[in-house]
Coordinates of C-alpha atoms and ligand atoms in Angstrom, one line a residue:
Chain A
X14 CA 90.0 -64.8 80.1
X15 CA 90.1 -65.2 76.7
X16 CA 87.8 -64.1 74.4
X17 CA 87.7 -67.7 72.1
X18 CA 86.7 -68.9 76.0
X19 CA 84.3 -67.1 76.5
X20 CA 82.7 -66.8 73.8
X21 CA 83.0 -69.4 71.6
X22 CA 80.1 -69.2 69.0
X23 CA 80.5 -65.9 68.7
X24 CA 84.7 -66.0 68.0
X25 CA 83.7 -69.2 65.5
X26 CA 81.2 -67.2 63.9
X27 CA 83.4 -64.1 63.6
X28 CA 86.1 -65.7 62.1
X29 CA 84.1 -67.8 59.4
X30 CA 82.8 -64.7 57.7
X31 CA 86.3 -64.2 56.1
X32 CA 88.9 -66.4 54.3
X33 CA 91.0 -68.2 56.5
X34 CA 94.2 -67.1 55.5
X35 CA 93.2 -63.5 56.3
X36 CA 91.9 -64.2 59.5
X37 CA 93.3 -60.6 60.2
X38 CA 89.8 -59.1 59.0
X39 CA 88.6 -60.2 62.0
X40 CA 90.4 -58.0 63.8
X41 CA 87.4 -55.4 63.9
X42 CA 84.4 -57.5 65.0
X43 CA 86.6 -58.6 68.4
X44 CA 86.8 -55.4 69.1
X45 CA 84.0 -54.7 69.6
X46 CA 83.1 -58.2 71.2
X47 CA 86.4 -57.0 73.9
X48 CA 84.6 -53.3 74.5
X49 CA 81.1 -54.4 75.1
X50 CA 83.0 -56.9 78.2
X51 CA 85.0 -54.3 79.2
X52 CA 83.8 -51.5 79.0
X53 CA 86.9 -50.4 76.8
X54 CA 89.6 -52.1 75.1
X55 CA 92.1 -53.5 77.3
X56 CA 96.0 -54.1 76.6
X57 CA 95.3 -58.0 78.0
X58 CA 92.1 -57.7 75.8
X59 CA 94.2 -56.1 72.5
X60 CA 97.1 -59.6 73.9
X61 CA 94.4 -61.7 73.9
X62 CA 93.2 -60.5 69.9
X63 CA 97.0 -61.0 68.6
X64 CA 96.8 -64.1 69.9
X65 CA 93.8 -65.0 68.2
X66 CA 94.7 -63.3 64.6
X67 CA 99.2 -64.6 65.1
X68 CA 99.1 -60.2 64.2
X69 CA 101.2 -58.6 66.8
X70 CA 99.7 -56.3 69.3
X71 CA 101.2 -53.1 68.0
X72 CA 99.2 -54.3 64.7
X73 CA 95.5 -54.5 67.0
X74 CA 96.8 -50.7 68.9
X75 CA 97.0 -49.1 65.4
X76 CA 93.4 -50.4 64.5
X77 CA 92.1 -48.7 68.6
X78 CA 93.9 -45.7 67.5
X79 CA 92.7 -45.3 63.9
X80 CA 88.9 -45.9 64.7
X81 CA 86.7 -43.5 66.9
X82 CA 84.7 -46.1 68.2
X83 CA 86.5 -48.4 69.8
X84 CA 88.1 -46.5 73.4
X85 CA 91.3 -47.6 75.5
X86 CA 89.8 -45.7 78.1
X87 CA 87.2 -45.9 80.7
X88 CA 84.9 -43.3 80.6
X89 CA 81.2 -42.2 81.6
X90 CA 79.4 -45.4 81.0
X91 CA 77.0 -44.4 78.8
X92 CA 79.2 -42.3 76.3
X93 CA 76.2 -39.3 74.6
X94 CA 77.9 -38.0 71.6
X95 CA 75.7 -35.5 69.8
X96 CA 76.3 -34.6 66.1
X97 CA 77.5 -30.7 66.3
X98 CA 78.0 -31.4 62.2
X99 CA 77.3 -28.5 60.4
X100 CA 73.5 -30.1 58.6
X101 CA 73.2 -30.6 61.9
X102 CA 74.1 -26.9 63.2
X103 CA 71.7 -25.8 61.0
X104 CA 69.6 -27.2 62.7
X105 CA 70.8 -25.6 66.4
X106 CA 72.7 -28.6 67.2
X107 CA 75.5 -25.6 68.7
X108 CA 72.7 -24.8 71.0
X109 CA 71.3 -27.6 72.1
X110 CA 75.1 -29.0 72.9
X111 CA 75.2 -25.8 74.8
X112 CA 72.1 -26.5 76.6
X113 CA 72.9 -30.1 77.6
X114 CA 76.7 -29.0 78.7
X115 CA 75.0 -26.4 81.5
X116 CA 72.0 -29.1 82.2
X117 CA 74.7 -31.3 82.9
X118 CA 77.3 -28.8 84.6
X119 CA 79.8 -30.2 82.2
X120 CA 82.0 -29.5 79.3
X121 CA 82.5 -31.3 76.3
X122 CA 84.4 -34.2 76.7
X123 CA 83.6 -34.6 80.4
X124 CA 81.7 -37.0 82.4
X125 CA 79.8 -35.8 85.2
X126 CA 80.1 -36.9 88.6
X127 CA 78.4 -39.7 89.2
X128 CA 79.8 -41.5 86.0
X129 CA 77.4 -42.0 84.7
X130 CA 77.7 -39.7 81.1
X131 CA 80.6 -38.2 78.8
X132 CA 79.1 -35.8 76.5
X133 CA 80.8 -35.6 72.9
X134 CA 80.6 -33.9 70.2
X135 CA 81.1 -36.1 66.4
X136 CA 80.5 -35.8 63.1
X137 CA 77.5 -36.3 60.7
X138 CA 75.4 -39.7 62.0
X139 CA 73.4 -40.0 59.0
X140 CA 70.6 -38.0 60.4
X141 CA 70.3 -34.2 59.5
X142 CA 66.7 -34.3 58.7
X143 CA 66.4 -35.4 62.4
X144 CA 68.8 -32.5 64.0
X145 CA 69.4 -32.1 67.3
X146 CA 71.0 -35.4 67.8
X147 CA 72.1 -37.8 69.1
X148 CA 74.1 -41.5 69.9
X149 CA 74.3 -43.1 73.2
X150 CA 77.8 -45.8 72.8
X151 CA 77.7 -47.9 75.9
X152 CA 78.6 -52.0 76.4
X153 CA 75.3 -53.3 74.8
X154 CA 76.0 -51.0 71.3
X155 CA 75.1 -47.9 70.1
X156 CA 71.5 -46.5 70.0
X157 CA 69.7 -43.3 68.1
X158 CA 68.0 -40.6 69.3
X159 CA 66.5 -38.1 67.2
X160 CA 64.5 -35.1 67.3
X161 CA 65.7 -34.6 70.2
X162 CA 64.9 -31.7 72.8
X163 CA 66.3 -30.2 75.4
X164 CA 63.8 -32.2 78.1
X165 CA 63.3 -35.2 76.4
X166 CA 67.2 -35.7 76.4
X167 CA 67.6 -35.1 80.6
X168 CA 64.5 -37.6 81.2
X169 CA 66.0 -39.7 79.0
X170 CA 69.6 -39.1 81.0
X171 CA 67.4 -39.9 84.3
X172 CA 66.1 -43.0 82.8
X173 CA 69.3 -44.2 82.2
X174 CA 70.3 -43.8 85.7
X175 CA 67.7 -45.5 86.8
X176 CA 69.2 -48.5 85.6
X177 CA 71.7 -47.8 86.7
X178 CA 70.7 -47.3 90.2
X179 CA 69.0 -50.5 89.7
X180 CA 71.5 -53.1 88.2
X181 CA 74.0 -51.5 91.1
Chain B
X6 CA 55.0 -42.4 39.8
X7 CA 55.4 -45.0 42.4
X8 CA 59.0 -44.5 43.8
X9 CA 61.7 -47.6 42.4
X10 CA 63.9 -47.3 45.6
X11 CA 61.8 -46.6 48.9
X12 CA 59.2 -48.7 47.8
X13 CA 58.5 -48.9 51.4
X14 CA 56.9 -45.0 51.3
X15 CA 53.9 -47.5 48.7
X16 CA 54.4 -51.0 50.5
X17 CA 54.7 -50.4 53.9
X18 CA 55.7 -54.0 55.2
X19 CA 58.5 -54.7 51.9
X20 CA 60.8 -55.2 54.8
X21 CA 58.9 -58.6 55.1
X22 CA 60.2 -61.2 52.9
X23 CA 56.9 -62.2 51.7
X24 CA 55.7 -59.2 51.4
X25 CA 58.9 -58.8 48.9
X26 CA 58.3 -61.8 47.5
X27 CA 54.7 -61.5 46.9
X28 CA 55.5 -57.7 45.1
X29 CA 57.7 -59.9 42.7
X30 CA 61.3 -60.4 45.1
X31 CA 63.9 -61.8 44.1
X32 CA 62.2 -62.9 40.3
X33 CA 64.8 -61.0 39.2
X34 CA 68.4 -62.1 40.6
X35 CA 66.6 -65.4 39.4
X36 CA 66.0 -64.3 36.2
X37 CA 70.0 -63.9 36.3
X38 CA 71.0 -66.3 38.1
X39 CA 68.7 -68.9 35.4
X40 CA 68.8 -67.3 32.2
X41 CA 71.1 -65.1 32.0
X42 CA 75.0 -65.0 31.2
X43 CA 76.7 -63.1 33.4
X44 CA 77.8 -60.5 30.8
X45 CA 74.1 -60.7 29.7
X46 CA 73.4 -58.6 32.7
X47 CA 76.5 -56.4 32.7
X48 CA 75.0 -55.2 29.8
X49 CA 71.4 -55.0 30.6
X50 CA 73.0 -51.8 33.3
X51 CA 75.6 -50.0 30.9
X52 CA 72.0 -49.6 28.0
X53 CA 70.1 -48.3 31.1
X54 CA 72.7 -45.6 32.0
X55 CA 73.0 -46.4 36.1
X56 CA 75.5 -44.0 37.4
X57 CA 77.6 -44.6 40.8
X58 CA 74.9 -42.9 43.2
X59 CA 78.0 -42.7 46.7
X60 CA 78.8 -39.6 44.6
X61 CA 81.6 -40.0 42.0
X62 CA 78.4 -40.8 38.9
X63 CA 80.8 -43.1 37.0
X64 CA 79.1 -45.7 35.2
X65 CA 78.0 -49.0 36.6
X66 CA 77.7 -50.8 34.4
X67 CA 81.4 -50.1 33.1
X68 CA 82.5 -50.6 36.8
X69 CA 81.9 -53.7 36.2
X70 CA 83.7 -54.1 32.7
X71 CA 86.7 -53.2 34.2
X72 CA 87.2 -57.0 36.0
X73 CA 89.7 -58.9 35.8
X74 CA 88.8 -62.5 34.8
X75 CA 92.1 -63.4 34.7
X76 CA 92.9 -63.3 38.8
X77 CA 90.4 -65.0 41.4
X78 CA 88.0 -65.6 43.6
X79 CA 86.7 -62.0 42.7
X80 CA 84.6 -60.0 45.6
X81 CA 82.0 -57.0 45.3
X82 CA 81.8 -55.0 48.0
X83 CA 78.4 -52.9 48.5
X84 CA 79.8 -49.2 50.3
X85 CA 77.8 -48.7 53.0
X86 CA 79.9 -45.9 54.8
X87 CA 77.3 -43.0 54.2
X88 CA 79.1 -40.4 56.6
X89 CA 78.9 -37.3 53.5
X90 CA 77.9 -34.5 56.5
X91 CA 74.1 -34.2 54.5
X92 CA 73.5 -37.6 53.4
X93 CA 71.7 -40.1 55.0
X94 CA 69.9 -41.7 51.5
X95 CA 71.2 -45.8 52.2
X96 CA 70.4 -45.5 56.0
X97 CA 66.6 -45.3 55.4
X98 CA 67.0 -47.8 52.1
X99 CA 68.5 -50.2 54.4
X100 CA 66.3 -50.0 57.2
X101 CA 63.3 -49.8 55.5
X102 CA 63.6 -52.1 51.8
X103 CA 66.9 -53.8 52.7
X104 CA 65.2 -57.2 50.8
X105 CA 66.0 -54.6 47.3
X106 CA 68.8 -53.6 48.1
X107 CA 70.3 -57.2 49.1
X108 CA 69.0 -58.3 46.1
X109 CA 70.9 -56.1 44.5
X110 CA 74.5 -57.0 46.4
X111 CA 73.2 -60.8 44.3
X112 CA 72.6 -58.8 41.3
X113 CA 75.5 -57.5 41.1
X114 CA 77.5 -60.4 42.4
X115 CA 76.5 -62.7 39.6
X116 CA 77.1 -60.3 37.2
X117 CA 80.6 -60.2 37.9
X118 CA 81.2 -63.9 39.5
X119 CA 81.8 -63.4 43.3
X120 CA 80.4 -65.5 45.4
X121 CA 81.4 -63.7 48.4
X122 CA 80.4 -60.2 49.0
X123 CA 80.8 -57.5 52.1
X124 CA 78.5 -55.1 53.4
X125 CA 80.5 -52.0 54.7
X126 CA 78.7 -50.1 57.3
X127 CA 79.3 -47.2 58.9
X128 CA 80.6 -48.5 63.1
X129 CA 77.4 -45.9 63.9
X130 CA 74.9 -48.7 62.0
X131 CA 75.7 -51.6 64.4
X132 CA 71.8 -51.6 64.3
X133 CA 71.2 -52.1 61.3
X134 CA 74.0 -54.0 60.8
X135 CA 72.3 -56.8 63.0
X136 CA 69.3 -56.2 61.3
X137 CA 70.6 -56.9 57.8
X138 CA 72.5 -60.2 59.1
X139 CA 68.5 -60.7 60.3
X140 CA 67.5 -60.8 56.6
X141 CA 70.9 -62.5 55.0
X142 CA 69.7 -65.0 57.2
X143 CA 66.2 -65.4 56.2
X144 CA 66.9 -64.6 52.6
X145 CA 69.7 -68.0 53.0
X146 CA 66.2 -70.2 54.3
X147 CA 64.6 -69.1 51.7
X148 CA 67.0 -70.3 49.5
X149 CA 67.7 -66.8 48.0
X150 CA 71.5 -66.9 49.3
X151 CA 74.1 -70.0 49.7
X152 CA 75.1 -72.6 48.3
X153 CA 73.6 -73.9 44.5
X154 CA 71.3 -71.1 44.0
X155 CA 68.4 -72.3 42.3
X156 CA 69.2 -75.2 40.4
X157 CA 72.6 -73.6 38.8
X158 CA 75.8 -74.0 40.1
X159 CA 76.3 -70.7 41.5
X160 CA 76.2 -69.8 45.3
X161 CA 77.0 -66.6 47.2
X162 CA 76.6 -65.4 50.6
X163 CA 76.8 -61.8 52.0
X164 CA 78.1 -61.0 55.2
X165 CA 78.0 -57.5 56.5
X166 CA 81.8 -55.8 58.2
X167 CA 81.8 -53.4 60.4
X168 CA 82.9 -49.9 60.6
X169 CA 84.3 -48.0 63.9
X170 CA 84.2 -44.5 63.3
X171 CA 85.9 -43.3 59.9
X172 CA 84.8 -41.0 57.3
X173 CA 87.8 -41.9 54.8
X174 CA 86.3 -45.4 54.7
X175 CA 83.9 -44.3 52.1
X176 CA 86.7 -44.8 49.8
X177 CA 86.2 -47.6 48.7
X178 CA 90.4 -48.4 48.5
X179 CA 90.6 -47.7 52.4
X180 CA 87.0 -48.8 52.6
X181 CA 89.3 -52.3 51.8
X182 CA 92.1 -52.1 53.5
X183 CA 89.8 -51.5 56.4
X184 CA 88.1 -55.1 56.3
X185 CA 91.2 -56.8 55.7
X186 CA 92.0 -55.6 59.4
X187 CA 93.7 -52.7 58.9
X188 CA 94.5 -48.9 59.3
X189 CA 91.7 -46.6 56.6
X190 CA 94.0 -45.4 54.6
X191 CA 93.8 -44.9 50.7
X192 CA 95.9 -47.2 48.6
X193 CA 97.4 -45.1 45.6
X194 CA 95.4 -46.6 42.3
X195 CA 96.2 -47.8 40.3
X196 CA 96.0 -50.7 40.2
X197 CA 91.9 -50.2 40.6
X198 CA 89.8 -52.5 42.8
X199 CA 88.5 -53.9 39.6
X200 CA 91.8 -55.4 39.2
X201 CA 94.0 -55.5 43.3
X202 CA 91.0 -55.2 45.1
X203 CA 90.3 -57.0 48.6
X204 CA 92.5 -59.8 49.5
X205 CA 94.3 -58.2 46.2
X206 CA 91.3 -59.9 43.9
X207 CA 89.3 -58.4 41.8
X208 CA 86.5 -55.9 43.7
X209 CA 83.5 -54.4 42.7
X210 CA 82.4 -51.4 45.1
X211 CA 79.4 -50.2 44.4
X212 CA 77.1 -47.7 46.5
X213 CA 74.1 -48.9 48.6
X214 CA 71.7 -47.0 46.2
X215 CA 73.3 -48.0 43.5
X216 CA 72.6 -51.8 43.9
X217 CA 69.4 -50.5 44.9
X218 CA 68.6 -50.2 41.9
X219 CA 69.9 -53.3 40.7
X220 CA 66.8 -55.2 40.8
X221 CA 63.7 -52.7 39.0
X222 CA 66.0 -52.6 36.3
X223 CA 66.2 -56.4 35.4
X224 CA 62.8 -56.6 36.6
X225 CA 61.6 -53.4 34.3
X226 CA 64.6 -53.7 31.5
X227 CA 66.6 -50.9 30.7
X228 CA 64.4 -49.0 28.2
X229 CA 62.7 -48.4 31.4
X230 CA 65.0 -47.2 33.4
X231 CA 66.6 -44.8 30.8
X232 CA 62.7 -43.5 29.8
X233 CA 63.2 -42.1 33.7
X234 CA 66.0 -38.7 34.3
X235 CA 67.6 -36.9 31.9
X236 CA 69.8 -38.0 29.0
X237 CA 72.4 -36.5 30.5
X238 CA 71.9 -39.3 34.0
X239 CA 69.1 -42.1 34.1
X240 CA 66.9 -43.1 36.6
X241 CA 65.6 -41.4 40.0
X242 CA 67.7 -40.5 42.9
X243 CA 67.1 -39.6 46.6
X244 CA 67.9 -36.1 47.3
X245 CA 69.0 -36.2 51.1
X246 CA 68.3 -32.7 51.4
X247 CA 68.7 -30.8 54.9
X248 CA 69.9 -27.3 56.3
X249 CA 67.5 -24.8 56.6
X250 CA 64.3 -25.9 54.7
X251 CA 60.9 -26.7 56.9
X252 CA 61.2 -30.2 55.5
X253 CA 64.0 -31.7 56.3
X254 CA 64.2 -35.4 54.5
X255 CA 64.8 -38.3 51.6
X256 CA 63.4 -37.0 48.3
X257 CA 63.0 -40.0 45.9
X258 CA 62.8 -37.1 42.2
X259 CA 63.6 -37.8 38.9
X260 CA 67.2 -36.8 37.9
X261 CA 66.4 -32.8 36.0
X262 CA 64.7 -32.2 38.9
X263 CA 65.0 -28.9 40.2
X264 CA 66.4 -27.2 42.6
X265 CA 63.4 -25.2 43.0
X266 CA 60.7 -27.9 43.0
X267 CA 62.9 -29.8 46.1
X268 CA 63.9 -26.8 48.2
X269 CA 60.5 -25.4 47.7
X270 CA 57.7 -28.3 46.7
X271 CA 59.4 -31.0 48.2
X272 CA 61.0 -29.6 51.6
X273 CA 58.2 -27.1 52.0
X274 CA 61.0 -24.1 51.7
X275 CA 63.4 -22.2 53.6
X276 CA 63.1 -21.9 57.2
X277 CA 61.2 -18.5 58.4
X278 CA 60.6 -17.6 55.0
X279 CA 64.5 -16.0 54.4
X280 CA 65.7 -16.1 50.7
X281 CA 68.3 -19.4 49.6
X282 CA 71.2 -18.0 50.4
X283 CA 73.9 -20.4 49.2
X284 CA 73.4 -24.6 47.8
X285 CA 75.7 -26.9 48.9
X286 CA 74.4 -30.0 46.1
X287 CA 77.2 -32.6 47.2
X288 CA 76.9 -32.5 51.3
X289 CA 80.2 -30.8 53.3
X290 CA 82.5 -31.9 50.4
X291 CA 80.4 -28.9 47.4
X292 CA 81.3 -26.4 46.3
X293 CA 78.8 -23.3 47.2
X294 CA 76.8 -22.8 44.5
X295 CA 75.6 -18.5 45.3
X296 CA 71.1 -19.0 44.8
X297 CA 69.1 -17.0 42.8
X298 CA 66.7 -17.4 40.5
X299 CA 68.0 -18.9 37.8
X300 CA 70.2 -21.3 40.0
X301 CA 67.1 -22.2 41.7
X302 CA 65.2 -23.5 38.0
X303 CA 68.3 -25.2 37.1
X304 CA 67.9 -28.4 36.6
X305 CA 69.0 -30.9 38.9
X306 CA 71.7 -33.9 37.0
X307 CA 76.1 -34.4 37.0
X308 CA 76.3 -32.1 33.6
X309 CA 74.1 -29.3 33.9
X310 CA 75.5 -28.7 38.1
X311 CA 78.9 -28.4 36.7
X312 CA 77.5 -25.5 34.5
X313 CA 77.0 -24.1 37.8
X314 CA 80.9 -25.2 39.6
X315 CA 79.8 -27.6 41.8
X316 CA 79.1 -31.3 41.2
X317 CA 75.8 -33.3 42.3
X318 CA 77.8 -35.8 44.2
X319 CA 75.4 -38.4 46.5
X320 CA 73.2 -35.0 45.6
X321 CA 72.7 -34.2 49.7
X322 CA 71.6 -30.9 49.4
X323 CA 72.5 -28.2 52.6
X324 CA 70.2 -25.2 52.2
X325 CA 72.1 -21.9 53.2
X326 CA 69.8 -19.2 54.2
X327 CA 70.4 -15.5 54.7
X328 CA 70.8 -15.4 58.7
X329 CA 74.2 -17.7 57.6
X330 CA 77.4 -16.0 57.2
X331 CA 79.7 -18.0 55.4
X332 CA 82.7 -18.5 57.1
X333 CA 80.3 -19.6 60.2
X334 CA 79.8 -23.0 57.7
X335 CA 83.3 -23.1 56.0
X336 CA 84.4 -23.5 59.8
X337 CA 82.4 -26.4 60.4
X338 CA 84.0 -27.9 57.2
X339 CA 87.2 -27.3 57.9
X340 CA 87.0 -28.5 61.7
X341 CA 84.6 -32.5 60.6
X342 CA 88.3 -32.2 57.4
X343 CA 90.8 -31.8 59.8
X344 CA 89.2 -34.6 62.4
X345 CA 89.0 -36.7 59.6
X346 CA 91.9 -37.3 57.4
X347 CA 93.5 -40.1 57.6
X348 CA 96.9 -38.7 57.6
X349 CA 99.0 -41.1 55.0
X350 CA 99.3 -38.2 52.9
X351 CA 101.0 -35.0 54.1
X352 CA 99.0 -31.6 51.3
X353 CA 95.9 -33.2 53.5
X354 CA 97.2 -33.9 56.8
X355 CA 99.2 -30.7 57.2
X356 CA 96.5 -29.1 54.4
X357 CA 93.4 -29.4 56.9
X358 CA 95.8 -28.6 60.4
X359 CA 96.7 -25.5 58.5
X360 CA 93.6 -23.9 57.8
X361 CA 91.7 -25.2 61.1
X362 CA 94.5 -23.1 62.8
X363 CA 93.4 -20.5 60.2
X364 CA 89.6 -20.4 60.4
X365 CA 90.0 -20.0 64.5
X366 CA 92.1 -17.3 64.3
X367 CA 90.1 -16.1 61.2
X368 CA 87.1 -16.0 64.0
X369 CA 89.6 -14.8 67.0
X370 CA 89.7 -11.2 67.8
X371 CA 91.8 -9.2 65.2
X372 CA 91.8 -11.0 61.9
X373 CA 93.1 -9.3 59.2
X374 CA 92.0 -9.6 55.6
X375 CA 95.8 -11.1 55.0
X376 CA 94.0 -14.0 56.9
X377 CA 91.8 -14.4 54.2
X378 CA 94.3 -14.5 51.7
X379 CA 96.3 -17.7 53.0
X380 CA 93.2 -19.6 54.6
X381 CA 92.9 -19.5 50.3
X382 CA 95.8 -20.3 49.6
X383 CA 96.4 -23.2 51.5
X384 CA 93.2 -23.9 50.4
X385 CA 94.8 -23.6 46.5
X386 CA 97.6 -25.2 47.1
X387 CA 96.1 -28.4 48.3
X388 CA 94.3 -28.8 45.0
X389 CA 95.6 -31.9 42.7
X390 CA 98.4 -32.9 45.5
X391 CA 95.9 -35.2 47.9
X392 CA 96.3 -38.7 47.6
X393 CA 92.4 -39.3 47.4
X394 CA 89.5 -37.0 47.3
X395 CA 89.0 -36.3 51.1
X396 CA 91.8 -33.5 51.1
X397 CA 90.1 -32.1 47.5
X398 CA 87.5 -32.5 49.1
X399 CA 87.9 -30.2 52.5
X400 CA 89.4 -27.7 50.0
X401 CA 86.4 -27.7 47.9
X402 CA 84.3 -24.8 50.7
X403 CA 86.6 -23.3 51.5
X404 CA 87.7 -22.0 48.1
X405 CA 83.9 -22.0 46.3
X406 CA 83.0 -19.7 49.7
X407 CA 86.3 -17.1 49.4
X408 CA 85.3 -16.8 45.9
X409 CA 81.7 -16.3 46.0
X410 CA 81.1 -14.8 49.0
X411 CA 83.4 -12.4 49.6
X412 CA 81.4 -10.5 51.2
X413 CA 81.4 -13.0 54.4
X414 CA 85.2 -12.7 54.8
X415 CA 85.1 -8.6 55.1
X416 CA 85.6 -8.2 51.5
X417 CA 83.8 -6.5 49.2
Ligands
LIG524 S1 75.2 -33.1 60.3 FE1 74.4 -34.5 62.4 S2 73.3 -36.5 61.4 FE2 74.3 -35.2 59.8

C-alpha cells in the first residue's frame, strides 16, 4: 500500500513544509517514513515516493545511495553504530569496538547470527566528550548511548534481545 | 560571569517556554518586529562584531547585507548539521536552550525579510529534530511564530529538515541541494546563496551558535557584546574540548582565553599528567599546532590563532598528548575525509582515495620515506584545486602533520 494511503496525515504534514512547486524536497522525510515501515527501503517504496513527488525512481535511488542513514538492504534489527572517529578514538573507542566484536563474535559490518545486531563503525556523532559512544538505529529511529562501557553495552544488547522475544 | 549561550547552566528550566519568557524570552524578537526596521537589526548585528560560528568566521551582519532585495521570497537556513569531528556545541544549545536558538532564527529571518526558515539537522539528530518540532509548535501557540506577528504584517514559519548522514551537507550550498531533495553536493560559487540560494532564491545560511547570540545582542546592545572578547573577535565562543584531556566538554568563554586556560583550568589538564604535544583547534579539518609554552599562552581568537599557522574555525579543540603518534592521527582524518568526499570534484575524490591508500601502505610493513614524500605530495597537489572546503580540509592535517612532526613519520 502506498505511504500516502497508509499515512495520509504524516505525508500531508511533510509536504506542507515545502513550497507546493518544490515537493521534491519531501523525498528525505518520506524515505524515513518508508524505512520505519519496512526496516529498509524497498524498490516499491522508491517507486511510490517517486510517483508521489513526480520525479523518477532513479532520482529517489540516488538519494538512498548518497546518504548513509538510508538502507536498501535489511540487516540486523538494530544497527549499533559505534563512533571510532579521531576524538572518540583518543578516548579508547577502538579498544571498545574490539571488545564488542570479540564479545559478540562478529567483525565490524557483520550481524549477529540471531539477526539482532549489526555492528558498524561510523564517523563523529557530535558526542566526542562522552566516548565511548554509539547510536542505535532501528525502525523506531535513532538513539544515542554515551559514556558506555563494554559491560553496559552487553546488558543493553541483552535487554534488546529480551524485548525482541517478547514482541515476536 | 553569567552564560550568554549555555544559559541552561544558570537557568536549568530555560527549555520550558514559560521559564524562557520569564527571563525575557522573545522580547528581542518582538522589539525587532514592532520597533525596528529590518536594516536596523542588520546594523546592530554588524556593530556587535558577531562573526559566523560555523567555522568561516565571516561577519554575520555583512553576510545578511548581501541578500538580493530584487528577488523574492527570501529564506533563512539554520545550519545544524554539526558534523566536524570534535564539534558538539550546537547540539547542547538545541537540546538545552532551544528557544534562544529559535528566537535567533526568527530575528535573522525578520532582518532579511524571510517568511520561511528551515533548520537543517544532521540525520543523527533525529531526537533533537522531534524536540525542536515540539518547541516550534509551542511558539506558534504562544503567538511568537505564525501569521501577523505582534499585530504587524510580518509572518514567519520555521520548519525542521533532517539530513541522513553526510558531512558534506554542512557546506552551505550542499545543504541547500539537500533541502531541495537532491544529493548533497556543493554548487559552484558564485553565485552565492545570498543571490541564488534555496529554490534559486536569496538565502542566508547561519550556524546554530551564531543565531543563538542574536536575542542577547538585541536585548543588551551591540556595545555590550563588543565589550566581551577581543577587538578582532567580539563576544563569547563555545569551545568544544575533546581528546586527551581530563574533562572534555563544552566551555563557553570569551574570545581571548588562552589554550592553557581552556585545557588546564577548565579541562582539568591532560590525562595521566602527560604534556600536550599537538593541538587541532578546528576539529579534524585543522592544521596541527606544535604545542609549547608560548603556544599554550596564546589567546584564542581568529586573528591570533592564525599567527600559529592554523585556523580557529569552529573552535573544536582536540588535544593530543605525547603518547600519540601523528601518523595514527592522520590515518583517522584521512579515512574520515575519504568516506565523506561527495565525489563531485576530481581532486578531492581521487586525492582522498590515494591519500587513504598511501597511509594504509605506510602502516603496512615495508613503508619507505618515499611513501611519506608521496603522501605529502598528493596532499599538496590537492590544495587550492577543490570545489569546496572539504577537499582543502582533508589536506591540512596531512601537510602540517608531516611538516611539523617529521619524527612521527620516520623523518628526523
Ligand atoms: S568523534 Fe566520536 S562523537 Fe565525535
